[in-house]
Coordinates of C-alpha atoms and ligand atoms in Angstrom, one line a residue:
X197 CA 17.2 5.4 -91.0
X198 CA 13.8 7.9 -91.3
X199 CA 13.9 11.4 -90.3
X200 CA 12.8 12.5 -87.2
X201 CA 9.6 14.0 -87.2
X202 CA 9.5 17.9 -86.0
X203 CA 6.9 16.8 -83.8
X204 CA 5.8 13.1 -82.1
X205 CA 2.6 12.2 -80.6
X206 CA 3.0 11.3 -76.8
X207 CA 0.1 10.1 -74.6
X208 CA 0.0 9.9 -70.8
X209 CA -2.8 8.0 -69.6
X210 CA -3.8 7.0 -65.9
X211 CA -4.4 9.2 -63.0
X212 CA -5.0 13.1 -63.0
X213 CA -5.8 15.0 -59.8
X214 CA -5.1 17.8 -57.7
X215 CA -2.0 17.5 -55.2
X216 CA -3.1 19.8 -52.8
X217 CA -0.5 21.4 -50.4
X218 CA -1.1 23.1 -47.3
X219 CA -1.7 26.5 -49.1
X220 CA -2.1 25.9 -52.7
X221 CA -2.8 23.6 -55.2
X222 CA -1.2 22.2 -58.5
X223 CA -2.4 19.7 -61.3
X224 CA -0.7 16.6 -60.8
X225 CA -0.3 12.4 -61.1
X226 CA 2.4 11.1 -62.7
X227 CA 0.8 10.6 -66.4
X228 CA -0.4 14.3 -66.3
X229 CA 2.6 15.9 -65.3
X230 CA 4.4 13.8 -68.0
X231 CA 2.0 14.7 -70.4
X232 CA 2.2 18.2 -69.4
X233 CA 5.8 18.6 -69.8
X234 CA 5.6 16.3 -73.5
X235 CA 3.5 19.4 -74.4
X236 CA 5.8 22.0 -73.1
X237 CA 9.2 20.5 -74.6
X238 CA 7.2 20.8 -78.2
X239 CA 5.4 17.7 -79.0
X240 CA 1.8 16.8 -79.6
X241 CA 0.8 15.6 -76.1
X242 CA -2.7 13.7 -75.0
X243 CA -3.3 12.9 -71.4
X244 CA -5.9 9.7 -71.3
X245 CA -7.7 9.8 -67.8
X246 CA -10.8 10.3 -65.7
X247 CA -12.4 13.2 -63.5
X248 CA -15.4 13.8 -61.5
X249 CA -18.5 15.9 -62.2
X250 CA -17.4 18.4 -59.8
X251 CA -15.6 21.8 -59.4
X252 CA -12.5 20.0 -58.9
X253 CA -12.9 18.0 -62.0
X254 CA -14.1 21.4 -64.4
X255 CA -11.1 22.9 -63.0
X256 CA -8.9 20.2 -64.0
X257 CA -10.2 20.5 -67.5
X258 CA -9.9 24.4 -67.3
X259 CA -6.1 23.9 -65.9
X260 CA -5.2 21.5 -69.0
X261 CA -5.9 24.1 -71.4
X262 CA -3.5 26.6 -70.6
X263 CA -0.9 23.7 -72.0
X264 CA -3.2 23.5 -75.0
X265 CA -3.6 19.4 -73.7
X266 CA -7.1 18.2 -76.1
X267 CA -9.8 17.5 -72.8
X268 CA -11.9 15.3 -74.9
X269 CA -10.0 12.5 -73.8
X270 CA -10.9 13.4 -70.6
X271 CA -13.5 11.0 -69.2
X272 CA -16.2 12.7 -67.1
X273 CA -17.7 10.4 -64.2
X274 CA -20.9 11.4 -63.5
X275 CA -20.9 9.0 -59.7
X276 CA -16.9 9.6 -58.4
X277 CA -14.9 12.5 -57.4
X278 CA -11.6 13.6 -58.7
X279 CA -9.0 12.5 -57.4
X280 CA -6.9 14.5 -55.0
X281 CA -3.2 13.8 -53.2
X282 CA -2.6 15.7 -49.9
X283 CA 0.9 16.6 -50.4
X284 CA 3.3 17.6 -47.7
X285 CA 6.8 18.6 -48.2
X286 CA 10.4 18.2 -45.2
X287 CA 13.1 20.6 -45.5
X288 CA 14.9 19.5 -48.5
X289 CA 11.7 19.9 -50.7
X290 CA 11.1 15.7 -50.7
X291 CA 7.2 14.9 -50.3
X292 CA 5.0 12.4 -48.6
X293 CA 1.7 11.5 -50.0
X294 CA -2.2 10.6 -49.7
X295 CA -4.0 9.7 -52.1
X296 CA -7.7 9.9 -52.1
X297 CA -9.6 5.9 -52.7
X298 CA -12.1 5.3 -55.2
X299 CA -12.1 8.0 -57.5
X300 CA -12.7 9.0 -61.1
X301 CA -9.6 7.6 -62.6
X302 CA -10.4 4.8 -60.8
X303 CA -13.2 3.9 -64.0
X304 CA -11.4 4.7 -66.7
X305 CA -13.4 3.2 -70.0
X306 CA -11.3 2.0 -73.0
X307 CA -13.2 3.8 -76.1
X308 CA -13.1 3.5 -79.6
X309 CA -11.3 6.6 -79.8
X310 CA -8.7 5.4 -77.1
X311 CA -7.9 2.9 -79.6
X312 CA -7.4 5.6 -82.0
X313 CA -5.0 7.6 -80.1
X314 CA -3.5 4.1 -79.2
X315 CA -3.2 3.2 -82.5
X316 CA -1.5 6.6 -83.6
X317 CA 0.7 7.7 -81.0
X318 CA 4.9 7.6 -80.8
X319 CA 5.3 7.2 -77.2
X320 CA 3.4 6.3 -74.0
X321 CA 3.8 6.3 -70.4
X322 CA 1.7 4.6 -67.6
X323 CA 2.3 3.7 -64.2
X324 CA 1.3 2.0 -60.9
X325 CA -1.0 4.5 -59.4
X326 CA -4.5 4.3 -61.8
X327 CA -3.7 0.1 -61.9
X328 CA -5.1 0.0 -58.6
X329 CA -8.7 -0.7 -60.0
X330 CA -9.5 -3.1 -62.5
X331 CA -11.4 -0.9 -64.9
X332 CA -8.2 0.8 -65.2
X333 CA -5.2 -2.3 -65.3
X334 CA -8.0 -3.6 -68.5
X335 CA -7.9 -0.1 -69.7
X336 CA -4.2 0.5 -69.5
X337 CA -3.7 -3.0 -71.0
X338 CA -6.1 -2.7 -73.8
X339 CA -4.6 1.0 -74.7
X340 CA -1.2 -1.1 -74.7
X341 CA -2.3 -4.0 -76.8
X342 CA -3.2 -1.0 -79.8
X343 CA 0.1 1.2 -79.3
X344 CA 2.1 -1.9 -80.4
X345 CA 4.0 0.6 -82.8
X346 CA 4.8 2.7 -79.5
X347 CA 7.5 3.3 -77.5
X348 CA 5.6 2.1 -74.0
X349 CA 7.4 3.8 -71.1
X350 CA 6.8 1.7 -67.6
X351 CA 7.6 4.4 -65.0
X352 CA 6.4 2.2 -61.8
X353 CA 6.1 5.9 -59.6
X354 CA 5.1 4.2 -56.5
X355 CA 6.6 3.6 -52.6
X356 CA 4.0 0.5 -52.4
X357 CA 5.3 -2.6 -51.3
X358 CA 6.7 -5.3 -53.2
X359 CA 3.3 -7.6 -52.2
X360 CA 0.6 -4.7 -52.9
X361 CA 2.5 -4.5 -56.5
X362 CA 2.7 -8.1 -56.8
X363 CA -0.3 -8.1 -59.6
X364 CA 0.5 -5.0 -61.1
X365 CA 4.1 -5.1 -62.0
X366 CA 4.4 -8.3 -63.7
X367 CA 2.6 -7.9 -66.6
X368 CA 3.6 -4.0 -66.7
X369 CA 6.9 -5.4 -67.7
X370 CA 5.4 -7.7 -70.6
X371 CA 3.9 -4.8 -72.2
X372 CA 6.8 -2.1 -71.6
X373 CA 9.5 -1.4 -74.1
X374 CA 11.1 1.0 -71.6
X375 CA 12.0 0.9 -67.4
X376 CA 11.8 4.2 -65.7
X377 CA 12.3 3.5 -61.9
X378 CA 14.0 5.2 -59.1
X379 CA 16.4 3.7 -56.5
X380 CA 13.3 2.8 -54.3
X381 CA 11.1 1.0 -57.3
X382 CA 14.1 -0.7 -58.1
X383 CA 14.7 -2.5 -54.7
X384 CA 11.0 -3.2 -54.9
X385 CA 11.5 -4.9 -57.9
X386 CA 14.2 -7.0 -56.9
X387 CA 12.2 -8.2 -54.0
X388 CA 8.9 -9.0 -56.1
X389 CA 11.0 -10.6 -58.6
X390 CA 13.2 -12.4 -56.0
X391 CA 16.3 -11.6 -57.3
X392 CA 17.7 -9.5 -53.6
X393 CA 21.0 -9.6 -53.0
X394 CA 21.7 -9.6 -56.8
X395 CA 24.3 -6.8 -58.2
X396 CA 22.0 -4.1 -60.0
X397 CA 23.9 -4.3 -63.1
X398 CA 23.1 -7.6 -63.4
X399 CA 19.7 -7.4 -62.3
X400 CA 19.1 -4.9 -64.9
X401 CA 20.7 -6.9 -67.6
X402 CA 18.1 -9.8 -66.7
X403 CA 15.4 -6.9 -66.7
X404 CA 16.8 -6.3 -70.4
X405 CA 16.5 -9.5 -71.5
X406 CA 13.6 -10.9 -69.9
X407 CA 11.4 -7.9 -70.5
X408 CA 12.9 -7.5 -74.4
X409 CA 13.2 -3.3 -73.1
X410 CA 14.9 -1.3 -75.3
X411 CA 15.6 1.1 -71.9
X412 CA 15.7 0.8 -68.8
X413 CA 16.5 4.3 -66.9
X414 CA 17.3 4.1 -63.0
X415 CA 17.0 7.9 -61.4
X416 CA 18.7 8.5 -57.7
X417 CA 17.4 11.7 -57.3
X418 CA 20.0 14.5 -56.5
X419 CA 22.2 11.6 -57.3
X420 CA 21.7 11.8 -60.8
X421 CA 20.6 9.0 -63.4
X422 CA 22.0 5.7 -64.8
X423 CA 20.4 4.7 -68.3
X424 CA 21.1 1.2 -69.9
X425 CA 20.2 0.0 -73.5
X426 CA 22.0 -3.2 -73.3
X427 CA 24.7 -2.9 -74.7
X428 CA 26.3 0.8 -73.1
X429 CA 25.6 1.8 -70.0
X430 CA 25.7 6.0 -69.3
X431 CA 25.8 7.3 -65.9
X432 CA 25.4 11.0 -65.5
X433 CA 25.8 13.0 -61.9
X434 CA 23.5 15.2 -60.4
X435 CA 23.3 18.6 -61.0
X436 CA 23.9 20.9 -57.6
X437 CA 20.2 23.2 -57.3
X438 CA 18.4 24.7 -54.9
X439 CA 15.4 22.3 -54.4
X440 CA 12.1 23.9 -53.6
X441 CA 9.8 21.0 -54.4
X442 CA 11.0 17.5 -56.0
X443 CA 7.6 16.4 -56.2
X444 CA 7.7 15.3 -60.4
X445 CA 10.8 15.2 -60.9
X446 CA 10.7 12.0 -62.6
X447 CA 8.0 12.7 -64.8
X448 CA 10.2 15.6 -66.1
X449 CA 12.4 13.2 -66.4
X450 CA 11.1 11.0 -68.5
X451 CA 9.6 13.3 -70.4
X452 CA 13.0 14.7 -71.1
X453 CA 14.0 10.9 -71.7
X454 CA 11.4 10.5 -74.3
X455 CA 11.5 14.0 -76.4
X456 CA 15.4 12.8 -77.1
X457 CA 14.7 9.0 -77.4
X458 CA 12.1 9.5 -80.4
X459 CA 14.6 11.9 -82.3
X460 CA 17.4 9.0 -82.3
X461 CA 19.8 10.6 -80.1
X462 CA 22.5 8.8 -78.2
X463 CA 22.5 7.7 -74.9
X464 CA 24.6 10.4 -73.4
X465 CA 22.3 12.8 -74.8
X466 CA 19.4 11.2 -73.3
X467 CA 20.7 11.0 -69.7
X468 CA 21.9 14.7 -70.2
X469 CA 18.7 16.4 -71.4
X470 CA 16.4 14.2 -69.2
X471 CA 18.8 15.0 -66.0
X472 CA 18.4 18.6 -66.7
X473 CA 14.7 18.7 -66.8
X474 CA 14.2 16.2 -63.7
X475 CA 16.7 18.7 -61.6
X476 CA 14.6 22.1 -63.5
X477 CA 11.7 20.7 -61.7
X478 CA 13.4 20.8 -58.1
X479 CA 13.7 24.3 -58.4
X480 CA 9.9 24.8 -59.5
X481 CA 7.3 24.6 -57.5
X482 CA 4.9 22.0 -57.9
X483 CA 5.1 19.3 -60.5
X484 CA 3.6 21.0 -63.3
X485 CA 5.4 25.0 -63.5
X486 CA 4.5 26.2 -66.4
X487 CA 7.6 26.3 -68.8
X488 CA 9.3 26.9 -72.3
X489 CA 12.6 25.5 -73.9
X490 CA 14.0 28.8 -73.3
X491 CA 13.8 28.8 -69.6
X492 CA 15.5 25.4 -69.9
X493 CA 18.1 26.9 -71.4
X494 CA 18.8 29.3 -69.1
X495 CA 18.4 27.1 -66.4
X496 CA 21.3 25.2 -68.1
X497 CA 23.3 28.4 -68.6
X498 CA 22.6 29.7 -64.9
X499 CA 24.3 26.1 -63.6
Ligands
LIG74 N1 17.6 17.1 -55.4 C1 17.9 17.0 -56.7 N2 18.9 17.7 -57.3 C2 19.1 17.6 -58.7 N3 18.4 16.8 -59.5 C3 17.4 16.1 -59.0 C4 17.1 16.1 -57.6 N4 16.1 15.3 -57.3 C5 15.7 14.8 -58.5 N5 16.5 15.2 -59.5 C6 16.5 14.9 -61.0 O1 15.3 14.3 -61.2 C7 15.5 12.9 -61.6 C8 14.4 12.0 -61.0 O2 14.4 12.2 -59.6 P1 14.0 11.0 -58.6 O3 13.7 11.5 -57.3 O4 15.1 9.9 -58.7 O5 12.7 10.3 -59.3 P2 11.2 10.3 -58.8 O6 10.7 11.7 -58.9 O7 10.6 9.5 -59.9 O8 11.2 9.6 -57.5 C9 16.9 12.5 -61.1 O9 17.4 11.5 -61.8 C10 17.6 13.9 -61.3 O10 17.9 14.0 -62.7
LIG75 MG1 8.8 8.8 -60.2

């Protein structure tokens, strides 16, 4: 077996923006916050995406520094905003969304040195979200095509209908080597793959198979997690916190998911350590806090 490596090289790449809350703002989509919190948990973490030539988009590229992220592979659009998500939050911290239409990371360019990074990195995660134009599906698939040495991480990160995913999902699937849904995307995906009524564990079992994943994670929020390689299944239960915000918490997770999955550890472990971070974020606000591995620890001591 090789060593693990002290540090891998995980990429993000899709949609950054600004969620914007009533009185504040954070950095946010689901490929940045992942990105973000691959940095923060110690490894070596690009974020691939596209911003306006605006304030909004500067500040983006300002925010990204304070996780020491690289910004070059930062795209700047010289015609389309950045993006931006109106956020708002009910009682127990859960959010509802709207996204802004036709935005930077909407035109997303596959470059030579895309290919590079594709070509290079350990891990990458993409989503639903920026596959919403066609600049960026052919972008997102090109950037898959070159990280065949990758672990690609499929986290779907969408309330969208089975139909408006019809396109998008399919071949997301092909190109995956891991499944990171929650218990919403996965009843999507038994409807777009017509395969209702089906017991999950045998749905996920044909997602196994027919996919070839290596992983296939299923999160039920405050519920906890549910990770399958194909041969063991590992359930963990939630952890009892105070939620302030959930907004991210899956993108914690799987970045939790991914730091444990690269350095070989078992299953069990994974669930654990990817649980822990998912229900850290609850009690944060926004989806990116700003964090080390020793506040994680406490957090885990304090529970
Ligand atoms: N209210 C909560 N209490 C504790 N942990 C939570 C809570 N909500 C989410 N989590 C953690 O974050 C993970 C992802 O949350 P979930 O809401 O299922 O995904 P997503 O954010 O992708 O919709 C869960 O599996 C769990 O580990
Ligand atoms: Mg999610």
């Amino acid at each position: 077996m090789t060593q693990p490596k002290e540090k891998y090289t995980i990429a993000g790449i899709g949609e950054v923006l600004w969620d914007i809350y009533r009185d504040h703002r954070h950095v946010g989509g689901a490929p940045a916050n992942f990105a973000i919190h691959a940095a923060q948990l110690g490894d070596e973490s690009v974020l691939v995406s596209r911003v306006g030539d605006d304030g909004m988009g500067r500040e983006l590229i300002q925010a990204l520094r304070q996780w020491r992220l690289p910004v070059e592979t930062i795209q700047i659009d010289e015609k389309k905003p950045t993006g931006t998500v109106m956020v708002s939050l009910n009682v127990k911290g859960v959010p509802s969304f709207r996204c802004s239409q036709d935005v930077a990371f909407d035109y997303l360019q596959f470059t030579p040195a895309l290919e590079t990074i594709a070509k290079n990195c350990d891990a990458v995660l993409f989503g639903t979200l920026a596959q919403r134009s066609s600049a960026t599906r052919k972008t997102i698939w090109h950037f898959l095509q070159s990280a065949k040495k990758a672990v690609r991480v499929f986290d779907v990160n969408s309330r969208a209908s089975a139909e408006a995913l019809r396109e998008i999902v399919p071949p997301s699937l092909e190109a995956a080597t891991v499944l990171k849904v929650n218990r919403h995307e996965l009843d999507m995906m038994q409807v777009l793959l017509r395969r209702e009524g089906e017991v999950r564990r045998k749905f996920i079992d044909f997602l196994l198979k027919k996919y070839h994943l290596k992983l296939v994670a299923i999160t039920y929020g405050e519920g906890g997690c549910e990770i399958f390689d194909g041969q063991t299944a590992c359930k963990i239960d939630g952890l009892s916190v105070k939620e302030i915000d959930t907004t991210g918490a899956g993108d914690a997770f799987a970045a939790g998911l991914i730091h444990k999955l690269l350095r070989g550890a078992p299953l069990r472990e994974i669930a654990e350590y990817a649980n822990l971070l998912g229900a850290f974020l609850c009690t944060q606000s926004g989806a990116t806090p700003i964090f080390t591995t020793q506040d994680l620890e406490n957090f885990r001591e304090s529970l």
